[in-house]
Short mmCIF file of C-alpha atoms in Angstrom, two decimals:
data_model
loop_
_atom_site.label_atom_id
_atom_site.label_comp_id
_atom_site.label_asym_id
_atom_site.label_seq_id
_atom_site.Cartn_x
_atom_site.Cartn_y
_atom_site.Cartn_z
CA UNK G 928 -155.57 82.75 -23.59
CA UNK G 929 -152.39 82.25 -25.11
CA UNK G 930 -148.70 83.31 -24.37
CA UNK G 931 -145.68 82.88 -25.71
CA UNK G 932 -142.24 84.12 -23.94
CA UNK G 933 -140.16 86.05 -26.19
CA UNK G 934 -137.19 86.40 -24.42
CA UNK G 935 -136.06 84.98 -20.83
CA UNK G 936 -132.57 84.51 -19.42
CA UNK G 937 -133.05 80.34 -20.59
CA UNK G 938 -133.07 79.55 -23.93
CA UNK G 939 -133.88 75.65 -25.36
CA UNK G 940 -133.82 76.30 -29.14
CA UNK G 941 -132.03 78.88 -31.59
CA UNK G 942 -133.73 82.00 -29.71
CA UNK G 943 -131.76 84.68 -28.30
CA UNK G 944 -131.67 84.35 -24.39
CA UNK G 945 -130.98 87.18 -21.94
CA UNK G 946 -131.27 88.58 -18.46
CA UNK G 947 -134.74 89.99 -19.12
CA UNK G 948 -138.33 88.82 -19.34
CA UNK G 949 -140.91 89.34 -22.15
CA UNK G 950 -144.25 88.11 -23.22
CA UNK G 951 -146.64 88.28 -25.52
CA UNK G 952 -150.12 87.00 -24.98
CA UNK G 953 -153.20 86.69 -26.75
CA UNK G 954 -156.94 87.05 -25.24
CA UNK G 955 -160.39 86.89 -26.68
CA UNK G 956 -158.94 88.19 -29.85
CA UNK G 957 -156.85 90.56 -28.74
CA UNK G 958 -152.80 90.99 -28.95
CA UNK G 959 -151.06 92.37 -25.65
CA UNK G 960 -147.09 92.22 -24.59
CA UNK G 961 -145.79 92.46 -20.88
CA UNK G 962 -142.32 93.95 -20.85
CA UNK G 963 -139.70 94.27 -23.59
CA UNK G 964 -136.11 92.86 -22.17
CA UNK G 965 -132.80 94.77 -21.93
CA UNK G 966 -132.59 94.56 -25.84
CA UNK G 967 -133.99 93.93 -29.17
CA UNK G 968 -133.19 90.66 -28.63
CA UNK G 969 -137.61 89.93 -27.70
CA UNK G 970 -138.08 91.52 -30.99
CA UNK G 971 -135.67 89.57 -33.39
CA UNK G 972 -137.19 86.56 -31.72
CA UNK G 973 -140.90 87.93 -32.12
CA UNK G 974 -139.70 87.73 -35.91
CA UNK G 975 -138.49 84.33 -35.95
CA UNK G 976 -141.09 83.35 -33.98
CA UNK G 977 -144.12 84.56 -36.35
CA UNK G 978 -145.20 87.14 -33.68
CA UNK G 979 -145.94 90.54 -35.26
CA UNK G 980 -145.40 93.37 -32.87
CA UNK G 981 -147.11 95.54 -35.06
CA UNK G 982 -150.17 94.04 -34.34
CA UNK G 983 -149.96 94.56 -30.60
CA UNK G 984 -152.72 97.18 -29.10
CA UNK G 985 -151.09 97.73 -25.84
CA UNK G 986 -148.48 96.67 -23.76
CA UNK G 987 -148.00 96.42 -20.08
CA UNK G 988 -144.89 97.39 -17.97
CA UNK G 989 -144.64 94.96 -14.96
CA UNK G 990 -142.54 97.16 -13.03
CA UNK G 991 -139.74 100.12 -13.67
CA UNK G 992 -136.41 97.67 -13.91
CA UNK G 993 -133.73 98.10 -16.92
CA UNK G 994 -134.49 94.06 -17.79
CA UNK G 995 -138.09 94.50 -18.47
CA UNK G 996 -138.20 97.92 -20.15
CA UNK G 997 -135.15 98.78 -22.19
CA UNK G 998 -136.40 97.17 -25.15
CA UNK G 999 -139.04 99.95 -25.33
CA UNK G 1000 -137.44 102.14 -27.87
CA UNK G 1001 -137.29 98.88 -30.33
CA UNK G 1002 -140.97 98.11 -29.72
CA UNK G 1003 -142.39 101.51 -30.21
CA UNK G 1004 -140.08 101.82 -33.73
CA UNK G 1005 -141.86 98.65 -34.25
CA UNK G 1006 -145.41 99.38 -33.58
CA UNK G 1007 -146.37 103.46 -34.46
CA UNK G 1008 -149.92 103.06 -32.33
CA UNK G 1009 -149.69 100.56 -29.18
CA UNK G 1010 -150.14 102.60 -25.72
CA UNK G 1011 -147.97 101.05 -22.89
CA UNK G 1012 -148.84 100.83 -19.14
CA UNK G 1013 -147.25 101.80 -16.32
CA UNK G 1014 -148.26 102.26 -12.70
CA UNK G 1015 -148.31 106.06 -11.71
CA UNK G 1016 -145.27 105.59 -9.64
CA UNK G 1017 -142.94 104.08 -12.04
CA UNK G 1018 -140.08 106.25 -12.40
CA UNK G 1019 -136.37 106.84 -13.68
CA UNK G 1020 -135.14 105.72 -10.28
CA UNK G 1021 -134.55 102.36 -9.01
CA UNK G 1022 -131.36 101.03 -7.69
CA UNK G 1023 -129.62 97.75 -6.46
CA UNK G 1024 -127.43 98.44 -3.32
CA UNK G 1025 -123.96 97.18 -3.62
CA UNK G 1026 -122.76 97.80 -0.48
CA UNK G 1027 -123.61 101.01 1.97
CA UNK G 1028 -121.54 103.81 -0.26
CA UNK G 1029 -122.34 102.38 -3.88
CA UNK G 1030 -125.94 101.94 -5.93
CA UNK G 1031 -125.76 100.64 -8.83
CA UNK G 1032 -128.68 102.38 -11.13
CA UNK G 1033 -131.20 99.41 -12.25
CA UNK G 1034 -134.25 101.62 -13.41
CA UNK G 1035 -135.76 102.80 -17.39
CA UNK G 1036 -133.17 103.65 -19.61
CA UNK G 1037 -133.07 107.02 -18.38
CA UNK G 1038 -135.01 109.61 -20.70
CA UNK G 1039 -137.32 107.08 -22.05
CA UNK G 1040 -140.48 108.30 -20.18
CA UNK G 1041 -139.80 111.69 -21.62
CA UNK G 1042 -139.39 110.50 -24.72
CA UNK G 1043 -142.31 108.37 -24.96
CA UNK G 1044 -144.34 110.50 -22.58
CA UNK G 1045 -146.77 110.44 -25.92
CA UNK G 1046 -146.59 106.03 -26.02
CA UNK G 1047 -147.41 105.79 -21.60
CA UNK G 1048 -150.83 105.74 -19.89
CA UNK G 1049 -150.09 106.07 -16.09
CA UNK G 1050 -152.28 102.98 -14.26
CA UNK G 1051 -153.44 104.83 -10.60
CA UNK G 1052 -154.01 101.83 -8.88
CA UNK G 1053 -156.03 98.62 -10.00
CA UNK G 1054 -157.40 99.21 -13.86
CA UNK G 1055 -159.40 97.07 -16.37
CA UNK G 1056 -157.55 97.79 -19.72
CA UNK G 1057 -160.33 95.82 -21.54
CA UNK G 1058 -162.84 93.49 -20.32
CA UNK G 1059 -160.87 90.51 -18.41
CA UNK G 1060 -158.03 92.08 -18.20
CA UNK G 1061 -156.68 94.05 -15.44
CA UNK G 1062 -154.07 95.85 -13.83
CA UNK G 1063 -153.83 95.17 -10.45
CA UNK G 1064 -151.60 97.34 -8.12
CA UNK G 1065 -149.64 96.01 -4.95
CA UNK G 1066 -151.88 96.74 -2.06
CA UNK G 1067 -149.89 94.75 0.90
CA UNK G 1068 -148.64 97.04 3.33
CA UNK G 1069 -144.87 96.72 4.57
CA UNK G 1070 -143.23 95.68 1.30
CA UNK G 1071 -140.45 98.10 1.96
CA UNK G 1072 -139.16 96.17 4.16
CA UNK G 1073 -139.17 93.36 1.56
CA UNK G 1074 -137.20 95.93 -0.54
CA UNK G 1075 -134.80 96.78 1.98
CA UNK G 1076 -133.80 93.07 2.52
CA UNK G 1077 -133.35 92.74 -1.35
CA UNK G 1078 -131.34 95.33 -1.13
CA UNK G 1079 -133.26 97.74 -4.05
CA UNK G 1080 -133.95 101.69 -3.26
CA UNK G 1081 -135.61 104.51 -4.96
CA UNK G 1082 -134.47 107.71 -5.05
CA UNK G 1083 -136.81 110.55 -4.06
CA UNK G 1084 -136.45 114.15 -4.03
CA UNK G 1085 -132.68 113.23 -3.29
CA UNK G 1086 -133.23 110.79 -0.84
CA UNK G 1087 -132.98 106.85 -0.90
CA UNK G 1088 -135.52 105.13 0.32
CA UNK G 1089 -136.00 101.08 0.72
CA UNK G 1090 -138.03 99.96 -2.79
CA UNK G 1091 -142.02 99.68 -2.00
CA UNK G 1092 -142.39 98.33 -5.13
CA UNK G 1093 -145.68 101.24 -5.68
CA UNK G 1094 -144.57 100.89 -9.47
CA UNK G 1095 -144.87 97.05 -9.89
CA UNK G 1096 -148.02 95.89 -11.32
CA UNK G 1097 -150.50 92.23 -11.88
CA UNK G 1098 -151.31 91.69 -14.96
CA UNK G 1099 -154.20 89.97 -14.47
CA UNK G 1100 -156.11 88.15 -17.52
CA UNK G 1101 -159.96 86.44 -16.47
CA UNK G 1102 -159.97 82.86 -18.37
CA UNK G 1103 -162.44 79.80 -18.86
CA UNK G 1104 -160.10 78.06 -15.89
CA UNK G 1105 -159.68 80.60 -13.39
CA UNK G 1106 -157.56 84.02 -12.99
CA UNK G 1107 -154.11 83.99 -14.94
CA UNK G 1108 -151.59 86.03 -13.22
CA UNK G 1109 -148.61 87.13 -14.49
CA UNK G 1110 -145.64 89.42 -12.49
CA UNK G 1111 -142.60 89.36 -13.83
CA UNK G 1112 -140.36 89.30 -10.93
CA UNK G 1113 -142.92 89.16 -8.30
CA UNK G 1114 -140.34 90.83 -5.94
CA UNK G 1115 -143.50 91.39 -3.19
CA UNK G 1116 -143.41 87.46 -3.03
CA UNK G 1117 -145.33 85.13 -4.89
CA UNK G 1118 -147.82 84.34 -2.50
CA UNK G 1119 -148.46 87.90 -1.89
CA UNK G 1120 -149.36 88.39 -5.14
CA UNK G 1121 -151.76 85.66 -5.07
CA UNK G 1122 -153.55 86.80 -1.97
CA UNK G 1123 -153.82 90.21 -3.48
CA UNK G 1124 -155.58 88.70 -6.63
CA UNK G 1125 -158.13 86.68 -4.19
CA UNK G 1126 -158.68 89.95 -2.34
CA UNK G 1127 -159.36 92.17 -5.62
CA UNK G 1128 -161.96 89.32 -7.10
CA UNK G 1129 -163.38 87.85 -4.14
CA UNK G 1130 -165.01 84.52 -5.79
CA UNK G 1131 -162.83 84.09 -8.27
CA UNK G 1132 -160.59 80.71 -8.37
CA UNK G 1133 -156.65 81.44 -8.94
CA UNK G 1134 -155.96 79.27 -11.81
CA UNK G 1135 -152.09 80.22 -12.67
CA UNK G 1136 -149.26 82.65 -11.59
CA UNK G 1137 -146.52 83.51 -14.42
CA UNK G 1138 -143.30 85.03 -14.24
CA UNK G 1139 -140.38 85.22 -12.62
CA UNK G 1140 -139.95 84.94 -8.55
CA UNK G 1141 -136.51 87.03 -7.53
CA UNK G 1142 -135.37 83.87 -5.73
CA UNK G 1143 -131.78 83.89 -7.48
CA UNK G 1144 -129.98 85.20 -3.95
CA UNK G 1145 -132.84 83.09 -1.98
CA UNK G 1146 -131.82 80.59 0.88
CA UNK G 1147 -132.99 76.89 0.18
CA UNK G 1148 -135.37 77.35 3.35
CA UNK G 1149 -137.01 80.42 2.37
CA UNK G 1150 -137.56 78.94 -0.98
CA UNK G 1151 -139.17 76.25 0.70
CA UNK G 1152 -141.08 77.94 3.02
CA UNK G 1153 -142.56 80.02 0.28
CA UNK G 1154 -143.64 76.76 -1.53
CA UNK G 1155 -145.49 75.89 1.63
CA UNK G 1156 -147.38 79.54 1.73
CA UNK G 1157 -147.93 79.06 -2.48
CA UNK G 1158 -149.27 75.25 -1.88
CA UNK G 1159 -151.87 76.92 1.02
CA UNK G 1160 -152.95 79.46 -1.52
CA UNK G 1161 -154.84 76.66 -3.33
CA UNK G 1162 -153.06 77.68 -6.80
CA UNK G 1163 -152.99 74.93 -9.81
CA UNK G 1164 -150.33 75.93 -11.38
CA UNK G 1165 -147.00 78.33 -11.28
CA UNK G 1166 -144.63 78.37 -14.00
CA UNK G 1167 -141.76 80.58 -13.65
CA UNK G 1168 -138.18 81.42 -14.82
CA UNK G 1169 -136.28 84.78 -15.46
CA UNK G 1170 -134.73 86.10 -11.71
CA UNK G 1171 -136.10 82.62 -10.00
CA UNK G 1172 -132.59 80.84 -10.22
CA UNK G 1173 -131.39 77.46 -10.76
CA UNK G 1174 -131.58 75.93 -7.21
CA UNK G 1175 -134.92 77.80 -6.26
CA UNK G 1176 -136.59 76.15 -9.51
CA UNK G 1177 -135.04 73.02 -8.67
CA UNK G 1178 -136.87 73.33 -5.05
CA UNK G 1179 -140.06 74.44 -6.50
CA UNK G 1180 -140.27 71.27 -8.90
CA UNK G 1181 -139.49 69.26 -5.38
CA UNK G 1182 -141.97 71.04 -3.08
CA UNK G 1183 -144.67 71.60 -5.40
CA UNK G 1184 -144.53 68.62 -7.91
CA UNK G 1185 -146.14 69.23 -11.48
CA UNK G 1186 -148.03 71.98 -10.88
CA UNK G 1187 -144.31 74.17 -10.91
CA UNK G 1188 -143.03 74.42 -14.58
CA UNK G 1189 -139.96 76.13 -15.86
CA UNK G 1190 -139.83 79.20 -18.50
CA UNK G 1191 -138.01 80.24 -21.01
CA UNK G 1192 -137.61 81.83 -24.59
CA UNK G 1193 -139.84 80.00 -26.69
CA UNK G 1194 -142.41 78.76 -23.98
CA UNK G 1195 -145.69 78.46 -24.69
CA UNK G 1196 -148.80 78.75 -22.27
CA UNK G 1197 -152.34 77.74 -23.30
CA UNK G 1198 -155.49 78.18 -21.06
#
């Protein structure tokens, strides 16, 4: 497996950089990308980068936020045949409380599953795209009150309700050194989404977790305290960037040592 991150909000070269996640990974031959960004920006550096999105056979949504899907339009002008896929309860309506009057909209670019409606496959639940690679679904229970303290809602038959985060999927790749995760914002919690990877391949060693970690608002003791719960998961390696944050990377490096590495736009991953 390889994978290469197209866009992240940290740049260390001539990339583009941006509040948005996107990666595009290789396995057993075959050519997948998780998320597209807020722009084109993943694309133009895709181009720089030798990466041809037109050579892509499917892509994966991690979850129905602005940052990791508004770059759809540019990828399916790009690529006439890739399928993309999206949990079953991914919709136009997620949200970011300001303050108890005011929610700011934070969802798809709002038409784009009509548009596309051609481009989507609808994941219901856990599914094995191709062989080694799933999508795994959150199956924790109580996560909306994970999505209440974040302050994120959905909107329902006109009613707000805290974020479950139903429409945020694993993608979960099967490799010579273990299980690869990757979640792009992993905004059930990191170690959550480990456990639920031990509990859908019982056997299976967790090799690596990749993505981002929504730690950005995070107090330095419940960064820690997660680095404790990741460390007991038994985990080699975590390398994350995107809505993590300075300070919470800076305590991950410190709690966690070398098996914590930083992302961004131009990082490369080989297992």
């Amino acid at each position: 497996m390889k994978a290469k991150v197209l866009v992240d909000n940290i740049t260390k070269n001539q990339w583009k950089a941006e509040w948005g996640l996107s990666i595009y990974i290789e396995y057993n031959g075959h050519r997948i990308l998780l998320d597209t960004g807020t722009t084109e920006a993943f694309a133009e550096n895709a181009d720089q980068m030798g990466v041809r999105l037109e050579d892509v056979e499917f892509g994966v949504l991690s979850h129905a936020h602005y940052d990791h899907s508004d770059g759809l339009g540019e990828f399916f002008k790009r690529n006439p045949t890739a399928k993309f896929y999206l949990q079953k309860s991914a919709e136009e309506n997620c949200y970011s409380r300001k303050n108890f009057l005011f929610k700011k909209y934070i969802g798809i670019h709002r038409g784009y599953l009509e548009t596309y409606k051609d481009r989507i496959v609808y994941a219901d639940g856990d599914l094995e795209v191709i062989p080694g690679v799933t999508l795994l679904a959150h199956r924790t229970p109580g996560l909306a009150d994970t999505g209440r303290k974040a302050g994120m809602y959905v909107k329902k038959n006109g009613r707000w309700k805290p974020d479950d985060f139903s429409h945020e999927q694993s993608l979960v790749l099967d490799t010579k050194e273990g299980l690869v995760i990757f979640n792009s914002c992993s905004h059930g919690g990191a170690d959550v989404i480990i456990r639920e990877a031990e509990a859908a391949f019982p056997g299976k060693q967790i090799y690596g977790l990749i993505g981002g970690f929504h730690l950005f608002r995070s107090e330095d003791q419940e960064v820690r305290e997660l680095a404790d719960r990741i460390r007991k998961t038994g985990i080699r390696r975590i390398c994350t960037g995107h809505c993590t944050g300075e300070r919470a990377m800076e305590i991950l490096k410190e709690e966690l040592g070398d098996m914590a590495e930083q992302i961004y736009t131009g990082f490369e991953i080989e297992v």
